[in-house]
Coordinates of C-alpha atoms in Angstrom, one line a residue:
X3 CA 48.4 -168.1 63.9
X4 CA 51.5 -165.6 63.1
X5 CA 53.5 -169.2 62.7
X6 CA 51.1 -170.5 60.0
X7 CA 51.1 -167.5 58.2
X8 CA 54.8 -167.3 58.3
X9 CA 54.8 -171.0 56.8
X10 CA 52.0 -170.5 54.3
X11 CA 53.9 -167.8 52.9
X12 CA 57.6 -169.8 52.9
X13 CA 55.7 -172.1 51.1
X14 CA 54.4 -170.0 48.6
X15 CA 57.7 -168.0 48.1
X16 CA 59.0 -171.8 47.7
X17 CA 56.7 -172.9 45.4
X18 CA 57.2 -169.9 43.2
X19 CA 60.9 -170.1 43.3
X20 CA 60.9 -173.8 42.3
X21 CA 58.8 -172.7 39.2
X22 CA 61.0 -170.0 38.2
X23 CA 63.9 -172.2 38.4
X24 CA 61.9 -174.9 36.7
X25 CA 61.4 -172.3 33.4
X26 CA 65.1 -171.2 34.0
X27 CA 66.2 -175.0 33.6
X28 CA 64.6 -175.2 30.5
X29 CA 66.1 -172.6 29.2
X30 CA 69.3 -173.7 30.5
X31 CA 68.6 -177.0 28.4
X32 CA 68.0 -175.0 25.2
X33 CA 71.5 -173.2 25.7
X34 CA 73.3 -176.8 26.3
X35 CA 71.4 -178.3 22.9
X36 CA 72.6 -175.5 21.0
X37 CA 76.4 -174.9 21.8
X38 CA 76.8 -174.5 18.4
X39 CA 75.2 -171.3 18.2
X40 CA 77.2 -170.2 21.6
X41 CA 80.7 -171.3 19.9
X42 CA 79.6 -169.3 16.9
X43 CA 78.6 -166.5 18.9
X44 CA 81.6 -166.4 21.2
X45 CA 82.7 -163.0 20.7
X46 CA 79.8 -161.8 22.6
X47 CA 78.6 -164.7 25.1
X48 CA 82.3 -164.8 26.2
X49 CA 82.3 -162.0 28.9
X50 CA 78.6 -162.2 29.7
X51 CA 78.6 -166.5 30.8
X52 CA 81.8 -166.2 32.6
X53 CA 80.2 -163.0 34.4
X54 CA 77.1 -165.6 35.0
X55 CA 79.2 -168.3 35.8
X56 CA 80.5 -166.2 39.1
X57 CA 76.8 -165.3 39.8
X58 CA 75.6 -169.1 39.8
X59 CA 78.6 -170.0 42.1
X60 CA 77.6 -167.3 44.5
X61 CA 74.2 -168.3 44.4
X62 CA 75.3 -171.9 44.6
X63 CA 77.6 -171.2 48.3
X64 CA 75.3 -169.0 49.6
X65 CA 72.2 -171.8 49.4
X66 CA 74.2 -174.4 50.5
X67 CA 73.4 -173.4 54.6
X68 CA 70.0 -173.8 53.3
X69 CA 70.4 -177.1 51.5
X70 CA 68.6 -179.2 54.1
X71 CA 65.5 -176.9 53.5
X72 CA 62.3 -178.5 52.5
X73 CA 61.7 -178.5 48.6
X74 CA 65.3 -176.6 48.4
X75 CA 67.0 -179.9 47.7
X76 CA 66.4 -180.2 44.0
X77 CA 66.8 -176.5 43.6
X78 CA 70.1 -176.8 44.9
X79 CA 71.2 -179.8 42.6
X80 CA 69.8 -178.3 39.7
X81 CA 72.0 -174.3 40.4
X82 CA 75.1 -176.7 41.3
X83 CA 74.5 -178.8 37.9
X84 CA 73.9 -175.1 35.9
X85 CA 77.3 -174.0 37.9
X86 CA 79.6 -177.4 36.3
X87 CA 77.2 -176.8 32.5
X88 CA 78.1 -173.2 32.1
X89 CA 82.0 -173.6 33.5
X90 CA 82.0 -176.3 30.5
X91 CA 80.9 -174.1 27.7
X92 CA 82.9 -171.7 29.0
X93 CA 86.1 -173.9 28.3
X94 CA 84.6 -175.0 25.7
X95 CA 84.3 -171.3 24.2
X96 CA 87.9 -170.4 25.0
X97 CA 89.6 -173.4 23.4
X98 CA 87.3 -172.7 19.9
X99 CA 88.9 -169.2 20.4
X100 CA 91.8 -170.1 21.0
X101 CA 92.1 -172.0 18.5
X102 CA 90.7 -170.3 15.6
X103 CA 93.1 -167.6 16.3
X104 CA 95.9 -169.8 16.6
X105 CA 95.1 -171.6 13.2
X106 CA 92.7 -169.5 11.3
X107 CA 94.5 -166.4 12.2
X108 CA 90.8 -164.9 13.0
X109 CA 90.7 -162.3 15.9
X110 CA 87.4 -162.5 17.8
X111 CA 86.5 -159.3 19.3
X112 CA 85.1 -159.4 22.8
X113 CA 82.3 -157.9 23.7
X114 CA 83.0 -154.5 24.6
X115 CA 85.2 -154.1 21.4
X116 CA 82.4 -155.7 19.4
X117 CA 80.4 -152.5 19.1
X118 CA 82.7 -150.3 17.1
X119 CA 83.8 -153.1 14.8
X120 CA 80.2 -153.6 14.4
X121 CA 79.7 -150.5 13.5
X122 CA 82.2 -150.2 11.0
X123 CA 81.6 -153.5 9.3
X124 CA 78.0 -152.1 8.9
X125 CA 79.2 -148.5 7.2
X126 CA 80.8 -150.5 4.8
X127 CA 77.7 -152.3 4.1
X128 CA 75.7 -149.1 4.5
X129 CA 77.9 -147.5 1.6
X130 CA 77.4 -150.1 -0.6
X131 CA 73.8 -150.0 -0.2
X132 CA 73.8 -146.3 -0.9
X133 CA 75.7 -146.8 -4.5
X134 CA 73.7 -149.4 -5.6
X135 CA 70.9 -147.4 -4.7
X136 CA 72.3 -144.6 -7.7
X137 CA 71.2 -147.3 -10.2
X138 CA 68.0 -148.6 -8.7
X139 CA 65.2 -147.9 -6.6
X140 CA 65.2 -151.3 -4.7
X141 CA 68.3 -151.0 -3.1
X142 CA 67.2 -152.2 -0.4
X143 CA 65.4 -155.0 -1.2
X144 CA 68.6 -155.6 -3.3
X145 CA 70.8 -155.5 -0.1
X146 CA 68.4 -158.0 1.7
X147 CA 68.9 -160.4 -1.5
X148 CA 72.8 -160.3 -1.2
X149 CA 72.1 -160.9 2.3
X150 CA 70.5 -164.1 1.6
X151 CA 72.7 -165.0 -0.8
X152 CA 75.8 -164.7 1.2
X153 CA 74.1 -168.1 3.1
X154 CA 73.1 -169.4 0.1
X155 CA 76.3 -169.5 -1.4
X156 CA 78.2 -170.9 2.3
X157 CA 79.8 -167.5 3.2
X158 CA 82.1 -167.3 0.7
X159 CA 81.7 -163.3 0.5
X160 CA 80.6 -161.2 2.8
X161 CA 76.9 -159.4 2.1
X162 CA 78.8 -155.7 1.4
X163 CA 81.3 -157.8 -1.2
X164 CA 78.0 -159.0 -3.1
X165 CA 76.8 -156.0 -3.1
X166 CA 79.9 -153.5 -4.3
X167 CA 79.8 -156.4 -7.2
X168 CA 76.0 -155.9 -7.8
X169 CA 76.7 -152.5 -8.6
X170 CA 78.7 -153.6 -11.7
X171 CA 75.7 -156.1 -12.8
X172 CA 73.6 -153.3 -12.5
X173 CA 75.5 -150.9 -14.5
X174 CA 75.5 -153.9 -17.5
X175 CA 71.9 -153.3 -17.6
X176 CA 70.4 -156.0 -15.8
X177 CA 68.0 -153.5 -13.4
X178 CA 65.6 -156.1 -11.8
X179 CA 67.0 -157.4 -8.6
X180 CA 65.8 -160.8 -9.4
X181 CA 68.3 -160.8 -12.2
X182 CA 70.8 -159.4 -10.3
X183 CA 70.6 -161.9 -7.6
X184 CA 70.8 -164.8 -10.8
X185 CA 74.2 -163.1 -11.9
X186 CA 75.3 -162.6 -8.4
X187 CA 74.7 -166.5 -7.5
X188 CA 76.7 -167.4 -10.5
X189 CA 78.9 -164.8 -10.5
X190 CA 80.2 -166.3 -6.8
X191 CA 80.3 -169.8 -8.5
X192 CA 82.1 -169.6 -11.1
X193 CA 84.7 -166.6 -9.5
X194 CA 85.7 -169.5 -6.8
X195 CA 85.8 -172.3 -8.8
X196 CA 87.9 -170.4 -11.7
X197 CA 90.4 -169.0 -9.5
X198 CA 89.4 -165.1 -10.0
X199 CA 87.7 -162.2 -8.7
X200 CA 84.6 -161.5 -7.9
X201 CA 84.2 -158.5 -10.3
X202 CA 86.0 -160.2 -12.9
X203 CA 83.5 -163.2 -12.8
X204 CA 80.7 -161.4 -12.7
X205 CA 82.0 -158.8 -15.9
X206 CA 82.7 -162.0 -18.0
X207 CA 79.1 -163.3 -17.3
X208 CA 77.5 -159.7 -18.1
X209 CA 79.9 -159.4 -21.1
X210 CA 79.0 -162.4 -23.1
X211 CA 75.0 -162.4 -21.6
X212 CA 75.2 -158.9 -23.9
X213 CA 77.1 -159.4 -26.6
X214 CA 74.7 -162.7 -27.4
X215 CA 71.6 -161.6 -26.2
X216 CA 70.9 -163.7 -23.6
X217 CA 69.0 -162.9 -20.2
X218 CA 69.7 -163.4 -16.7
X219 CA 68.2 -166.8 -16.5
X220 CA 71.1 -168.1 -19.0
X221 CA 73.5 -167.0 -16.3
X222 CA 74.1 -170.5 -14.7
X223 CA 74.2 -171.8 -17.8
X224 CA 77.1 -169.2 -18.9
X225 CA 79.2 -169.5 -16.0
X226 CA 79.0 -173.8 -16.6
X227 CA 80.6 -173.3 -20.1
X228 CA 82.9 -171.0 -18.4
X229 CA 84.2 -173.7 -15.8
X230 CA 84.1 -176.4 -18.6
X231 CA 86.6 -174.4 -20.6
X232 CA 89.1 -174.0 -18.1
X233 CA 88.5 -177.8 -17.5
X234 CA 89.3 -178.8 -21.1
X235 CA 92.0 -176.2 -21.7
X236 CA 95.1 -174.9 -20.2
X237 CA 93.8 -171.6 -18.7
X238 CA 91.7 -170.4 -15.6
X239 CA 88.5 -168.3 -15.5
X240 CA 90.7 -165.5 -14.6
X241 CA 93.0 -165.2 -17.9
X242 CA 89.3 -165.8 -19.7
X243 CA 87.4 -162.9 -17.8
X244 CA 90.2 -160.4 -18.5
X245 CA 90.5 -160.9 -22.7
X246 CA 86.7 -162.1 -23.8
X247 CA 85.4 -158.8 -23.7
X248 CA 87.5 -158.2 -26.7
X249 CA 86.2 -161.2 -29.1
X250 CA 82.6 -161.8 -27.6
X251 CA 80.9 -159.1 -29.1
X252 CA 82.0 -159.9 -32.9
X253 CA 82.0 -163.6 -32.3
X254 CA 78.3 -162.9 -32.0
X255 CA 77.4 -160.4 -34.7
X256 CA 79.3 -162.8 -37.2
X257 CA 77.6 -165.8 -36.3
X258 CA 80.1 -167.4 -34.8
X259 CA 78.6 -169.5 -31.4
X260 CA 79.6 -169.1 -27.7
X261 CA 80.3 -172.6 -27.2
X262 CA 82.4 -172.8 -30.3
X263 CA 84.3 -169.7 -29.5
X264 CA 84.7 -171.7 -26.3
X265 CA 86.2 -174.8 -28.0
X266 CA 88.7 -172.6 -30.0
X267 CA 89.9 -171.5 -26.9
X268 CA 90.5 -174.5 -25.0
X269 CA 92.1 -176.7 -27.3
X270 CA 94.3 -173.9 -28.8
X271 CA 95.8 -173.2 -25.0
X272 CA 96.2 -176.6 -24.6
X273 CA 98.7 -176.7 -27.4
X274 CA 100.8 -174.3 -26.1
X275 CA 98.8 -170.5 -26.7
X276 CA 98.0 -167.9 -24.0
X277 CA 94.2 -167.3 -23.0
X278 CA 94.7 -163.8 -24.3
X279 CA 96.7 -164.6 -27.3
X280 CA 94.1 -167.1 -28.3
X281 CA 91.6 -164.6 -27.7
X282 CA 93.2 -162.0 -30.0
X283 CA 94.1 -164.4 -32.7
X284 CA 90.3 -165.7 -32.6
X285 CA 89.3 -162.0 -33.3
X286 CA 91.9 -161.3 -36.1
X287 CA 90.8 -164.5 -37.8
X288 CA 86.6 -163.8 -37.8
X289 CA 87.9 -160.3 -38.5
X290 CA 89.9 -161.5 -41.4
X291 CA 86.6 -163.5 -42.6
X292 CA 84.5 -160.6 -42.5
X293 CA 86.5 -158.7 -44.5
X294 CA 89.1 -161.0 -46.7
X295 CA 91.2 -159.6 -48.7
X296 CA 92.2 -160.0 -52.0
X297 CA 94.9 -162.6 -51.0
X298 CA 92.4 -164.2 -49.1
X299 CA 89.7 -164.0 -51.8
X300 CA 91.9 -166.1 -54.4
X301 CA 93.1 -168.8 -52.2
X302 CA 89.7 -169.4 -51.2
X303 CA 89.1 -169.8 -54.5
X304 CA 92.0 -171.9 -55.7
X305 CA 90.7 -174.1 -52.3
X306 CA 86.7 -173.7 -53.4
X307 CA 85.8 -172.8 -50.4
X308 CA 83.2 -170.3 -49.2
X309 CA 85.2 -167.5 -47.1
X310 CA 83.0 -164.7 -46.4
X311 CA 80.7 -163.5 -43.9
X312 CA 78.1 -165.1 -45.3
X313 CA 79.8 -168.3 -45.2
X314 CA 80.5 -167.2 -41.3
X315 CA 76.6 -166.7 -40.4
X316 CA 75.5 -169.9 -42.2
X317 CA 77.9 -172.3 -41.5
X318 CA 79.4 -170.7 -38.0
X319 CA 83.1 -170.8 -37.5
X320 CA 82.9 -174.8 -37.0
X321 CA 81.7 -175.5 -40.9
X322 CA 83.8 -172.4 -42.2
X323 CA 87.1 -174.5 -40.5
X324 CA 85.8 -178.2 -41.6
X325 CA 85.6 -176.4 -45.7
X326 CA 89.5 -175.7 -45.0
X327 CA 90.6 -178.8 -43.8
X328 CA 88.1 -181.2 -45.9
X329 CA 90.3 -178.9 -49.0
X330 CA 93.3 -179.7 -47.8
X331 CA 93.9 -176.3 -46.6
X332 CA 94.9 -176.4 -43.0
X333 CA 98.1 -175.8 -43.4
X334 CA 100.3 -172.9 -42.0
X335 CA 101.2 -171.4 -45.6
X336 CA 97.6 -171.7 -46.8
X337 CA 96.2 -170.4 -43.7
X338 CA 98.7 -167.5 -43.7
X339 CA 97.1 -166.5 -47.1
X340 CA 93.5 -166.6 -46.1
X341 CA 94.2 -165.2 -42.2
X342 CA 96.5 -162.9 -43.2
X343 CA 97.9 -162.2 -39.6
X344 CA 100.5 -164.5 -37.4
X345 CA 97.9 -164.1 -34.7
X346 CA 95.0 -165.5 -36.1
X347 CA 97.2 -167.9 -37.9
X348 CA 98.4 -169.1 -34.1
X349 CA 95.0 -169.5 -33.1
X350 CA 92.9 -171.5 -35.8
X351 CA 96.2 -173.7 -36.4
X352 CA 95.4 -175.8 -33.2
X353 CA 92.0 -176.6 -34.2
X354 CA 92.5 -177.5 -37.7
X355 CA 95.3 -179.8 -38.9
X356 CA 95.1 -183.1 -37.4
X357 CA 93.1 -181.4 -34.3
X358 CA 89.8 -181.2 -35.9
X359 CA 88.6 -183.8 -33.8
X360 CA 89.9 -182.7 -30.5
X361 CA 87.9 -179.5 -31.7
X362 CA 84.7 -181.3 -32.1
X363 CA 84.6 -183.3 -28.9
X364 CA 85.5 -179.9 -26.9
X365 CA 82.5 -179.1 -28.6
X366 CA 80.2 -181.8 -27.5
X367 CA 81.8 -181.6 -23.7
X368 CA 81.1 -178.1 -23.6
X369 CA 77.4 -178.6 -24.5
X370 CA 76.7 -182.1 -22.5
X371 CA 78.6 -181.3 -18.9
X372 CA 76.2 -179.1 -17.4
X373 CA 76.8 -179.7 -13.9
X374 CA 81.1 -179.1 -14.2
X375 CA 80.2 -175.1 -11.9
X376 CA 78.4 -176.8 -9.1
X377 CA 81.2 -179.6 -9.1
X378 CA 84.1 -177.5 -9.3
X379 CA 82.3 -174.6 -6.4
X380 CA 81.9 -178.0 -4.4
X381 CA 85.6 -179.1 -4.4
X382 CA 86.7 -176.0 -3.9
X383 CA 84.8 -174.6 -0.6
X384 CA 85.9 -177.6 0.7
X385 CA 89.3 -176.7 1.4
X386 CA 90.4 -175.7 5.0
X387 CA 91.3 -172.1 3.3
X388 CA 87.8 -171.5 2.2
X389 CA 86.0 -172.7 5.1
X390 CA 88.2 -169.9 7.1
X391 CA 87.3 -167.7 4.9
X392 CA 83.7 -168.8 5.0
X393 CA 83.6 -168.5 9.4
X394 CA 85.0 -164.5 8.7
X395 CA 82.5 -163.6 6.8
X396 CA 79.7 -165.0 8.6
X397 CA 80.8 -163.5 11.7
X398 CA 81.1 -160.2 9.3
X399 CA 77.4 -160.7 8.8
X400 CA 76.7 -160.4 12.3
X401 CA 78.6 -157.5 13.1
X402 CA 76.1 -155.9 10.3
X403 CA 72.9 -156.9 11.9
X404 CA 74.8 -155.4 15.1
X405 CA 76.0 -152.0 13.8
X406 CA 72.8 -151.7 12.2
X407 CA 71.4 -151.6 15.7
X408 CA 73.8 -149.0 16.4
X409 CA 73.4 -147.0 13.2
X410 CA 70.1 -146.0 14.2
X411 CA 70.8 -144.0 17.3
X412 CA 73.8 -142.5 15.7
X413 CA 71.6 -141.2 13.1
X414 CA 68.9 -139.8 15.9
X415 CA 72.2 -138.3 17.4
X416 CA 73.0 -136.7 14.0
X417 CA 70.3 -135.1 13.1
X418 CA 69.6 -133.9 17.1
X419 CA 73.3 -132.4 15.9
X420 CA 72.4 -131.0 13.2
X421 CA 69.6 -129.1 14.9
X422 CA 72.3 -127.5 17.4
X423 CA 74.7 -126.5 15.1
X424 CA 71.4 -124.8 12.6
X425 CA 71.7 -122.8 16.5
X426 CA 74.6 -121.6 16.5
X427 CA 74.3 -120.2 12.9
X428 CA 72.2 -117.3 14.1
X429 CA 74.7 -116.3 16.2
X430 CA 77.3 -113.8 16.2
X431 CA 80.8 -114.8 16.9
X432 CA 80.4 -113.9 20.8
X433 CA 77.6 -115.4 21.4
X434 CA 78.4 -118.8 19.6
X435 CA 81.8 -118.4 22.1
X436 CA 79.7 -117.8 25.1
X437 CA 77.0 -120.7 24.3
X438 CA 80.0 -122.9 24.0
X439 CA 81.9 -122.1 27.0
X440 CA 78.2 -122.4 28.7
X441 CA 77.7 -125.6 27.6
X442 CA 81.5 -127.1 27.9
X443 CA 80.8 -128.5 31.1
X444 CA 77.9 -130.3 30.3
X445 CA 79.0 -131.9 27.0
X446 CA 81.6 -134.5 29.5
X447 CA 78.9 -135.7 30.5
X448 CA 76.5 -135.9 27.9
X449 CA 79.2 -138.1 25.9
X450 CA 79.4 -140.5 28.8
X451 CA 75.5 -140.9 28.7
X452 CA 75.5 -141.2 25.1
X453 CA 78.0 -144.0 25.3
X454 CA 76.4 -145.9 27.6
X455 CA 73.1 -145.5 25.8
X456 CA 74.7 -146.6 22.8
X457 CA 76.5 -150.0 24.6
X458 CA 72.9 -150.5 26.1
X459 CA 71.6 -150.4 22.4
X460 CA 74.3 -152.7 20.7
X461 CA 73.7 -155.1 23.6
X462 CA 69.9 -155.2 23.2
X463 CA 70.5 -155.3 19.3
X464 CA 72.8 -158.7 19.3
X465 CA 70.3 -161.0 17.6
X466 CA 72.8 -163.9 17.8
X467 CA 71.2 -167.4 19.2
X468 CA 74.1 -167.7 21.4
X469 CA 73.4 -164.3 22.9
X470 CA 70.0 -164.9 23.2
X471 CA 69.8 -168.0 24.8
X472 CA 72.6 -166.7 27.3
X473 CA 70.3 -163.1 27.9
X474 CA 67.2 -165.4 28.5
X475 CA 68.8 -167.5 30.9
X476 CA 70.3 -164.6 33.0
X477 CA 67.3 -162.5 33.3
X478 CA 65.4 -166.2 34.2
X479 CA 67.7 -166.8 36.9
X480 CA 68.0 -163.4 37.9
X481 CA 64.7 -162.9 38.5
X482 CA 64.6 -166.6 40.3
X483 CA 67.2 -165.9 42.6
X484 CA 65.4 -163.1 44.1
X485 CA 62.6 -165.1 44.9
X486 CA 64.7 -167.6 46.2
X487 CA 67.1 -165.6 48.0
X488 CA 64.0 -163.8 50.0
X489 CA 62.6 -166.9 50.9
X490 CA 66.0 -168.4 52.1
X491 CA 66.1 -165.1 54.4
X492 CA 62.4 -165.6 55.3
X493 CA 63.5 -169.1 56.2
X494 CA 66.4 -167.8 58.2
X495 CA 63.9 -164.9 60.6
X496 CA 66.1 -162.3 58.9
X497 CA 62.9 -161.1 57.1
X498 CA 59.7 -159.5 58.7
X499 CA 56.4 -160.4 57.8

């Protein structure tokens, strides 16, 4: 009777050990399908699967005196196939390391070392949410939306970059995150593909959305002419983003059009003038319309030309320019007389003269390539350089998710801080020095506990699918193998029952 009991319950213990290891397989199977998320996640898994990998060969020695055991057989092939899986991923995970520090030059932090950079990469992100949050009251709904659009725009900035720059749109007066998310996504377009900063994009976007009276949804729109103009001239969205500000707003209040402002600029740099120069010389000259003088007055005349700011607001720049050169007045002594400046002089020259018509079809290019941002983003993110770029700053948005984890216990420790030191302000001098020396034994040891609480946290708080996937299967086999294990001692009489 004892025997039959002893080999009812073997087989139950088997049969729930097999089941375990069944549901541990699986998840074993899910880990293998999705290596990728393990590579990506390698600064974390690293430690924990070559720690499992000793476990599973343990495991793996230690069953095989009990191979021959019935229903054991497949439980052993399947640990010993788990054993050779995980040794390969492991490999696997040191070369990609290897190699990206190698030949992308990016450190990844193990695991114990991953909680303070985690922590830090989330103050960062923790400050920026707290200065946006000075100029609006969805900060953090703000913060989720640069979140998102770090993804959305393939990691070429991290979330806390997007967000320091939001600031900026913010303070231009665009207050709805929506429309702040619009500039953003835009603002990250057109600042890779025209070779600038982030800031600066994103100022020359908010500058000439302003100064024209245009809204947020006119943004990708904006930062297309942009891209086209540095295509057609001889300049780069930087050299535009640092001198528009100066010629934008009075282009628009005399009539004159952004995308014919546009075409003076490219064509005159592509005969030989500076962004910035042409930018100046394009603001003496609508200046010098506004307000001609008495020079400029009598050649206009002599020419029979309207040059006014009437003239300006009905005909726009283009049909003030097409007057001059149908007269026969583009020419640099003529122009001198109605311009009245060397500057603005340089600048119209190029587009008048025999250039009139490279004027007009920068004109129609400007208005007809509406896809030259997505293109030129595209080509650029491309490049080895940016995909680096774009594999830090993902990993950066991990570390946030991470330190956020962390964040919240250090804040609990704060404020239990605070309460401690609000104390020791009712106390006089002595006391305060007795209270410490009372408590400086204690404090070692509270530190250590903290710390360890605090590791426990950031380990519990790693949301990566690597590190999830590598969690699950542990616990699965951990709590598998000490079914197993008491039913191979069960097996072995080493176990009463």
């Amino acid at each position: 009777m004892a025997a039959n009991n002893l080999q009812i319950l073997i087989t139950a213990k088997a049969d729930q050990a097999l089941a375990a290891l069944r549901q541990t397989s699986e998840a074993l199977i899910e880990m293998v399908t999705s290596s990728k998320a393990f590579q990506e996640s390698v600064g974390f898994a690293d430690d924990q699967l070559k720690s499992f990998n000793a476990i599973l060969t343990e495991t793996t020695i230690k069953t095989i005196g009990y191979s021959k055991l019935p229903k054991f057989v497949d439980a052993y092939d399947g640990v010993l196939s788990a054993v050779n899986t995980i040794a390969e991923l492991n490999n696997k995970i040191d070369s990609v390391k290897k190699g990206l520090e190698e030949f992308g030059g990016i450190a990844i932090p193990t695991f114990e070392t991953v909680k303070k950079e985690a922590f830090d990469v989330f103050k960062e992100f923790d400050s920026a949410r707290a200065k946006v949050g000075t100029l609006t009251s969805e900060a953090g709904a703000l913060a989720q939306q640069m979140q998102g659009l770090a993804r959305e725009t393939k990691n070429q900035y991290s979330s806390t970059v997007l967000l320091n720059a939001s600031y900026d749109v913010l303070s231009a007066g665009f207050s709805k995150t929506a429309d702040v998310s619009a500039i953003m996504s835009n603002s990250v377009k057109l600042a890779k593909a025209g070779f600038t900063d982030l800031g600066i994009a994103s100022d020359a976007v908010t500058t000439i959305l302003n100064a024209y009276g245009k809204n947020a949804g006119d943004a990708a729109a904006v930062a297309n002419e942009l891209i086209q103009t540095q295509n057609l001239g001889k300049l780069t969205v930087d050299q535009y983003g640092r001198s528009i500000g100066q010629v934008a707003t009075i282009a628009s209040q005399a009539g004159v059009g952004l995308t014919e402002l546009n075409a003076v600029i490219a064509v005159a740099t592509t005969k030989g003038l500076g962004a910035s120069e042409t930018i100046t010389g394009i603001r003496q000259a609508i200046a010098a319309i506004l307000s001609p003088t008495s020079q400029a007055a009598a050649q206009a005349q002599a020419l029979g030309v309207q040059f006014d700011a009437a003239a300006l607001k009905s005909k726009g720049l283009t049909g003030v320019l097409q007057d001059i050169v149908a007269k026969g007045g583009a020419t640099p002594e003529v122009l001198n007389k109605l311009f009245g400046s060397v500057e603005a002089v340089s600048a119209i020259l190029p587009v008048t003269a025999n250039n009139m018509a490279d004027f007009q079809k920068a004109i129609v290019s400007l208005k007809t390539e509406t896809g030259a941002l997505d293109k030129a983003f595209d080509s650029v993110t491309g490049s080895i350089d940016s995909q680096l770029q774009a594999f830090k700053n993902r990993f950066q948005e991990t570390l946030v998710g991470i330190g956020e984890g962390v964040a919240g216990w250090v804040r609990y420790l704060l404020a239990e801080g605070q309460k401690a030191l609000g104390f020791f302000e009712f106390l006089d001098p002595r006391q305060q020095l007795a209270a410490f020396q009372g408590i400086d034994g204690a404090i070692g040891g509270v530190l250590n506990t903290v710390k360890e609480l605090i590791g426990t946290v950031v380990a519990l708080s790693a949301g990566l699918a690597g590190v999830f996937l590598a969690e699950k299967l542990i616990a699965g086999y951990d709590a598998s193998f000490k079914v197993f294990n008491l039913t191979l001692d069960i097996a072995a009489g080493r176990t009463q029952v």
